[in-house]
mmCIF file of C-alpha atoms in Angstrom:
data_model
loop_
_atom_site.group_PDB
_atom_site.id
_atom_site.type_symbol
_atom_site.label_atom_id
_atom_site.label_comp_id
_atom_site.label_asym_id
_atom_site.label_seq_id
_atom_site.Cartn_x
_atom_site.Cartn_y
_atom_site.Cartn_z
ATOM 1 C CA MET A 1 18.216 6.592 1.437
ATOM 2 C CA ASP A 2 20.648 3.852 2.514
ATOM 3 C CA ARG A 3 19.471 0.486 3.808
ATOM 4 C CA ILE A 4 19.868 1.312 7.489
ATOM 5 C CA GLN A 5 17.853 4.515 7.183
ATOM 6 C CA LEU A 6 15.203 2.675 5.192
ATOM 7 C CA LEU A 7 14.913 -0.077 7.799
ATOM 8 C CA LYS A 8 14.426 2.523 10.533
ATOM 9 C CA THR A 9 11.210 3.578 8.779
ATOM 10 C CA VAL A 10 9.781 0.026 8.688
ATOM 11 C CA PRO A 11 7.524 -0.543 11.743
ATOM 12 C CA ILE A 12 8.727 -4.061 12.569
ATOM 13 C CA PHE A 13 12.385 -2.962 12.794
ATOM 14 C CA THR A 14 12.053 0.283 14.759
ATOM 15 C CA SER A 15 12.890 -1.315 18.119
ATOM 16 C CA LEU A 16 16.179 -2.816 16.916
ATOM 17 C CA PRO A 17 19.520 -1.096 17.590
ATOM 18 C CA THR A 18 21.788 -0.096 14.721
ATOM 19 C CA ALA A 19 24.019 -3.166 15.075
ATOM 20 C CA GLU A 20 21.088 -5.506 14.453
ATOM 21 C CA LEU A 21 19.770 -3.331 11.634
ATOM 22 C CA THR A 22 23.191 -3.553 10.017
ATOM 23 C CA GLN A 23 23.019 -7.331 10.205
ATOM 24 C CA ILE A 24 19.544 -7.371 8.690
ATOM 25 C CA ALA A 25 20.688 -5.015 5.933
ATOM 26 C CA SER A 26 23.437 -7.455 4.993
ATOM 27 C CA LEU A 27 20.860 -10.226 4.553
ATOM 28 C CA LEU A 28 18.547 -8.270 2.287
ATOM 29 C CA GLN A 29 18.614 -8.985 -1.412
ATOM 30 C CA GLU A 30 17.911 -6.185 -3.865
ATOM 31 C CA GLU A 31 15.812 -6.657 -6.980
ATOM 32 C CA THR A 32 14.551 -4.191 -9.591
ATOM 33 C CA PHE A 33 11.411 -4.453 -11.709
ATOM 34 C CA LYS A 34 10.224 -2.502 -14.722
ATOM 35 C CA LYS A 35 6.827 -0.828 -14.842
ATOM 36 C CA ASP A 36 3.984 -3.399 -15.031
ATOM 37 C CA ASP A 37 6.302 -6.304 -14.110
ATOM 38 C CA TYR A 38 4.949 -8.674 -11.465
ATOM 39 C CA LEU A 39 7.004 -9.225 -8.337
ATOM 40 C CA PHE A 40 4.904 -12.296 -7.564
ATOM 41 C CA PHE A 41 1.542 -13.721 -8.511
ATOM 42 C CA GLU A 42 -1.368 -14.768 -6.359
ATOM 43 C CA GLY A 43 -0.760 -18.397 -5.408
ATOM 44 C CA ASP A 44 3.043 -18.222 -5.627
ATOM 45 C CA PRO A 45 4.929 -19.692 -2.634
ATOM 46 C CA ALA A 46 5.286 -17.061 0.115
ATOM 47 C CA ASN A 47 9.043 -17.329 0.549
ATOM 48 C CA TRP A 48 9.998 -13.656 0.812
ATOM 49 C CA LEU A 49 9.251 -10.570 2.876
ATOM 50 C CA TYR A 50 9.484 -7.406 0.752
ATOM 51 C CA ILE A 51 10.260 -3.745 1.472
ATOM 52 C CA VAL A 52 9.790 -1.035 -1.153
ATOM 53 C CA SER A 53 13.085 0.796 -1.630
ATOM 54 C CA GLN A 54 12.147 2.829 -4.704
ATOM 55 C CA GLY A 55 8.965 3.348 -6.693
ATOM 56 C CA LYS A 56 5.414 2.176 -6.060
ATOM 57 C CA VAL A 57 3.891 -1.308 -5.934
ATOM 58 C CA ARG A 58 0.248 -2.242 -6.165
ATOM 59 C CA LEU A 59 -1.352 -5.329 -4.648
ATOM 60 C CA VAL A 60 -4.034 -6.797 -6.902
ATOM 61 C CA LYS A 61 -6.665 -9.464 -6.310
ATOM 62 C CA TYR A 62 -8.375 -11.165 -9.231
ATOM 63 C CA SER A 63 -12.060 -11.922 -8.770
ATOM 64 C CA SER A 64 -13.948 -14.866 -10.245
ATOM 65 C CA ASN A 65 -15.440 -12.649 -12.961
ATOM 66 C CA GLY A 66 -11.998 -11.537 -14.102
ATOM 67 C CA LYS A 67 -12.165 -8.027 -12.605
ATOM 68 C CA ASP A 68 -9.047 -6.679 -10.911
ATOM 69 C CA ILE A 69 -9.456 -5.352 -7.373
ATOM 70 C CA LEU A 70 -6.706 -2.942 -6.386
ATOM 71 C CA LEU A 71 -6.179 -3.752 -2.718
ATOM 72 C CA GLU A 72 -3.412 -1.332 -1.847
ATOM 73 C CA VAL A 73 -0.687 0.927 -3.187
ATOM 74 C CA LEU A 74 2.656 0.588 -1.405
ATOM 75 C CA PHE A 75 5.318 3.252 -1.203
ATOM 76 C CA ILE A 76 8.965 3.604 -0.114
ATOM 77 C CA GLY A 77 9.553 2.051 3.303
ATOM 78 C CA GLU A 78 6.400 -0.077 3.271
ATOM 79 C CA MET A 79 6.573 -3.800 3.867
ATOM 80 C CA PHE A 80 4.474 -6.457 2.156
ATOM 81 C CA GLY A 81 4.267 -10.232 1.998
ATOM 82 C CA GLY A 82 4.362 -10.577 5.788
ATOM 83 C CA VAL A 83 0.767 -11.683 6.265
ATOM 84 C CA ALA A 84 1.263 -14.492 3.758
ATOM 85 C CA ILE A 85 4.442 -15.667 5.503
ATOM 86 C CA PHE A 86 2.571 -16.039 8.779
ATOM 87 C CA ASP A 87 -0.826 -17.092 7.515
ATOM 88 C CA LYS A 88 -0.262 -19.497 4.640
ATOM 89 C CA ASP A 89 2.225 -20.926 2.168
ATOM 90 C CA THR A 90 1.152 -18.799 -0.808
ATOM 91 C CA TYR A 91 0.581 -15.108 -1.505
ATOM 92 C CA PRO A 92 -3.133 -14.204 -1.431
ATOM 93 C CA ALA A 93 -2.721 -11.442 -4.047
ATOM 94 C CA SER A 94 -0.383 -10.372 -6.839
ATOM 95 C CA ALA A 95 2.191 -7.568 -6.555
ATOM 96 C CA GLN A 96 2.843 -5.400 -9.610
ATOM 97 C CA ALA A 97 5.264 -2.524 -10.223
ATOM 98 C CA MET A 98 3.448 0.740 -10.996
ATOM 99 C CA GLU A 99 6.719 2.279 -12.220
ATOM 100 C CA MET A 100 10.376 1.319 -12.057
ATOM 101 C CA VAL A 101 10.581 -0.385 -8.656
ATOM 102 C CA THR A 102 13.428 -1.541 -6.430
ATOM 103 C CA VAL A 103 12.684 -3.796 -3.475
ATOM 104 C CA LEU A 104 14.717 -5.290 -0.668
ATOM 105 C CA LYS A 105 13.652 -8.791 0.270
ATOM 106 C CA MET A 106 14.388 -11.176 3.121
ATOM 107 C CA THR A 107 13.885 -14.918 3.120
ATOM 108 C CA LYS A 108 11.238 -16.431 5.352
ATOM 109 C CA LYS A 109 13.955 -18.389 7.155
ATOM 110 C CA ASP A 110 16.013 -15.273 8.016
ATOM 111 C CA PHE A 111 12.909 -13.392 9.088
ATOM 112 C CA PHE A 112 11.794 -16.044 11.569
ATOM 113 C CA GLU A 113 15.324 -16.393 12.936
ATOM 114 C CA PHE A 114 15.331 -12.682 13.827
ATOM 115 C CA ILE A 115 11.839 -12.966 15.275
ATOM 116 C CA ALA A 116 13.098 -15.731 17.579
ATOM 117 C CA ARG A 117 16.173 -13.754 18.662
ATOM 118 C CA TYR A 118 14.491 -10.410 19.310
ATOM 119 C CA PRO A 119 11.150 -10.598 21.164
ATOM 120 C CA ALA A 120 10.580 -6.855 20.716
ATOM 121 C CA MET A 121 10.653 -7.355 16.963
ATOM 122 C CA ALA A 122 8.088 -10.141 17.328
ATOM 123 C CA VAL A 123 5.773 -7.804 19.240
ATOM 124 C CA ASP A 124 6.214 -5.033 16.664
ATOM 125 C CA THR A 125 5.456 -7.526 13.888
ATOM 126 C CA VAL A 126 2.257 -8.713 15.550
ATOM 127 C CA VAL A 127 1.118 -5.109 16.084
ATOM 128 C CA HIS A 128 1.909 -4.183 12.474
ATOM 129 C CA LEU A 129 0.202 -7.217 10.961
ATOM 130 C CA GLY A 130 -2.767 -6.713 13.258
ATOM 131 C CA LYS A 131 -3.119 -3.174 11.926
ATOM 132 C CA ARG A 132 -2.908 -4.418 8.332
ATOM 133 C CA LEU A 133 -5.561 -7.061 8.995
ATOM 134 C CA ARG A 134 -7.824 -4.486 10.626
ATOM 135 C CA GLU A 135 -7.448 -2.228 7.598
ATOM 136 C CA ALA A 136 -8.286 -5.147 5.316
ATOM 137 C CA HIS A 137 -11.367 -5.942 7.411
ATOM 138 C CA ASN A 138 -12.508 -2.320 7.278
ATOM 139 C CA MET A 139 -12.039 -2.260 3.525
ATOM 140 C CA MET A 140 -14.085 -5.443 3.075
ATOM 141 C CA ARG A 141 -16.849 -4.023 5.252
ATOM 142 C CA SER A 142 -16.779 -0.787 3.281
ATOM 143 C CA LEU A 143 -17.035 -2.628 -0.035
ATOM 144 C CA ALA A 144 -20.021 -4.552 1.277
ATOM 145 C CA VAL A 145 -22.149 -1.832 2.856
ATOM 146 C CA GLU A 146 -20.869 1.696 2.223
ATOM 147 C CA ARG A 147 -21.904 4.026 -0.582
ATOM 148 C CA VAL A 148 -19.406 4.653 -3.369
ATOM 149 C CA GLU A 149 -18.982 8.312 -2.373
ATOM 150 C CA LYS A 150 -17.947 7.303 1.125
ATOM 151 C CA ARG A 151 -15.565 4.606 -0.151
ATOM 152 C CA ILE A 152 -13.842 7.007 -2.532
ATOM 153 C CA ALA A 153 -13.579 9.691 0.159
ATOM 154 C CA ALA A 154 -12.033 7.132 2.528
ATOM 155 C CA ILE A 155 -9.450 6.061 -0.050
ATOM 156 C CA LEU A 156 -8.483 9.657 -0.814
ATOM 157 C CA THR A 157 -8.102 10.596 2.860
ATOM 158 C CA ARG A 158 -6.035 7.485 3.507
ATOM 159 C CA LEU A 159 -3.722 8.297 0.587
ATOM 160 C CA ALA A 160 -3.485 11.893 1.806
ATOM 161 C CA GLY A 161 -2.167 10.581 5.105
ATOM 162 C CA LYS A 162 0.371 8.313 3.428
ATOM 163 C CA ILE A 163 1.683 10.348 0.498
ATOM 164 C CA GLY A 164 0.012 13.755 0.700
ATOM 165 C CA GLU A 165 2.177 16.829 0.101
ATOM 166 C CA PRO A 166 1.249 20.475 0.848
ATOM 167 C CA TYR A 167 0.506 22.134 -2.459
ATOM 168 C CA ASP A 168 -1.324 25.347 -3.394
ATOM 169 C CA SER A 169 -3.306 25.529 -0.117
ATOM 170 C CA GLY A 170 -4.284 21.890 -0.479
ATOM 171 C CA ILE A 171 -2.876 18.366 -0.342
ATOM 172 C CA LYS A 172 -1.456 16.786 -3.491
ATOM 173 C CA LEU A 173 -1.383 13.003 -3.790
ATOM 174 C CA ASP A 174 2.098 12.126 -5.046
ATOM 175 C CA ILE A 175 0.915 9.422 -7.413
ATOM 176 C CA HIS A 176 -0.770 9.248 -10.788
ATOM 177 C CA LEU A 177 -4.132 7.547 -10.211
ATOM 178 C CA THR A 178 -6.523 6.958 -13.079
ATOM 179 C CA ARG A 179 -10.259 6.826 -12.546
ATOM 180 C CA GLN A 180 -9.965 3.110 -13.273
ATOM 181 C CA ASP A 181 -7.411 2.747 -10.452
ATOM 182 C CA ILE A 182 -9.790 4.429 -8.023
ATOM 183 C CA ALA A 183 -12.706 2.325 -9.260
ATOM 184 C CA ASP A 184 -10.660 -0.829 -8.706
ATOM 185 C CA MET A 185 -9.734 0.264 -5.177
ATOM 186 C CA VAL A 186 -13.349 0.845 -4.132
ATOM 187 C CA GLY A 187 -14.989 -1.977 -6.080
ATOM 188 C CA SER A 188 -17.025 0.287 -8.357
ATOM 189 C CA THR A 189 -17.388 0.978 -12.056
ATOM 190 C CA VAL A 190 -15.252 3.596 -13.747
ATOM 191 C CA GLU A 191 -18.412 5.438 -14.815
ATOM 192 C CA THR A 192 -19.613 5.771 -11.209
ATOM 193 C CA THR A 193 -16.138 6.835 -10.123
ATOM 194 C CA ILE A 194 -15.999 9.532 -12.798
ATOM 195 C CA ARG A 195 -19.386 10.878 -11.676
ATOM 196 C CA THR A 196 -18.328 10.892 -8.020
ATOM 197 C CA MET A 197 -15.001 12.603 -8.669
ATOM 198 C CA SER A 198 -16.784 15.170 -10.866
ATOM 199 C CA ARG A 199 -19.192 15.863 -7.999
ATOM 200 C CA PHE A 200 -16.287 16.249 -5.572
ATOM 201 C CA LYS A 201 -14.674 18.670 -8.019
ATOM 202 C CA LYS A 202 -17.896 20.672 -8.417
ATOM 203 C CA ASP A 203 -18.206 20.892 -4.625
ATOM 204 C CA GLY A 204 -14.662 22.260 -4.358
ATOM 205 C CA ILE A 205 -13.311 19.195 -2.567
ATOM 206 C CA VAL A 206 -10.791 18.008 -5.166
ATOM 207 C CA THR A 207 -9.243 19.135 -8.417
ATOM 208 C CA SER A 208 -6.271 18.152 -10.586
ATOM 209 C CA THR A 209 -2.769 19.590 -10.746
ATOM 210 C CA ASP A 210 -1.084 20.523 -13.997
ATOM 211 C CA ASP A 211 0.727 17.181 -14.006
ATOM 212 C CA GLY A 212 -2.511 15.218 -13.638
ATOM 213 C CA LYS A 213 -2.319 14.328 -9.954
ATOM 214 C CA ILE A 214 -5.211 14.630 -7.519
ATOM 215 C CA LEU A 215 -5.249 17.775 -5.390
ATOM 216 C CA ILE A 216 -7.459 17.676 -2.296
ATOM 217 C CA LYS A 217 -8.608 21.266 -1.818
ATOM 218 C CA ASN A 218 -10.786 20.699 1.248
ATOM 219 C CA ILE A 219 -9.699 17.789 3.429
ATOM 220 C CA ASP A 220 -12.293 18.701 6.079
ATOM 221 C CA LYS A 221 -15.170 18.237 3.647
ATOM 222 C CA LEU A 222 -13.624 14.995 2.471
ATOM 223 C CA ASN A 223 -13.460 13.747 6.058
ATOM 224 C CA GLU A 224 -17.078 14.796 6.543
ATOM 225 C CA CYS A 225 -17.986 12.648 3.578
ATOM 226 C CA VAL A 226 -16.178 9.685 5.124
ATOM 227 C CA GLU A 227 -18.464 10.081 8.145
ATOM 228 C CA ASP A 228 -21.728 11.159 6.546
ATOM 229 C CA CYS A 229 -21.892 10.324 2.827
#
């Protein structure tokens, strides 16, 4: 996917005509990271807006007891770093490559110049960041009051919507997630996560593919669990 096509998939740029997208593309800097490399650390100056061009990136928050909390997994075409640019001078979490990753990044200065020139882009940015903040709020509320089964079901359904692929009468998540990854995303222990995933498997809701990825066999039951677990 070339830069113009990639930008057309990013919510904050969808209202811009091709000429402006071409100009933005010329300003983007490309950078590649190896698996497990950090793109930035929590507390680093928020000087860049990032777009995933290849691979997968995870956003990680470190708690006071040293436990990693996996906030989000980002895929091709997804933007990150924007909330920090608007909200504060430093990144509130760390970004780490889950595999070989290529990103396109724009300086804070260039970003705000385009915001000033194109009001429609400003509106799209506010809408996008508002959605991200709402998702973060919902996740925090879920971590505080929801049962683990419901939190895991919610994460799986969300990933199915983002990266799910039809596979063998089900939906395959196109990412290798360990039980520890899932535990980190829902704020649980790996033991509890293993028990929950085993229960989902016994109930015919999920299973694993030959290559070790999660296959959702019954998305309706999973959605029911999001509502009723």
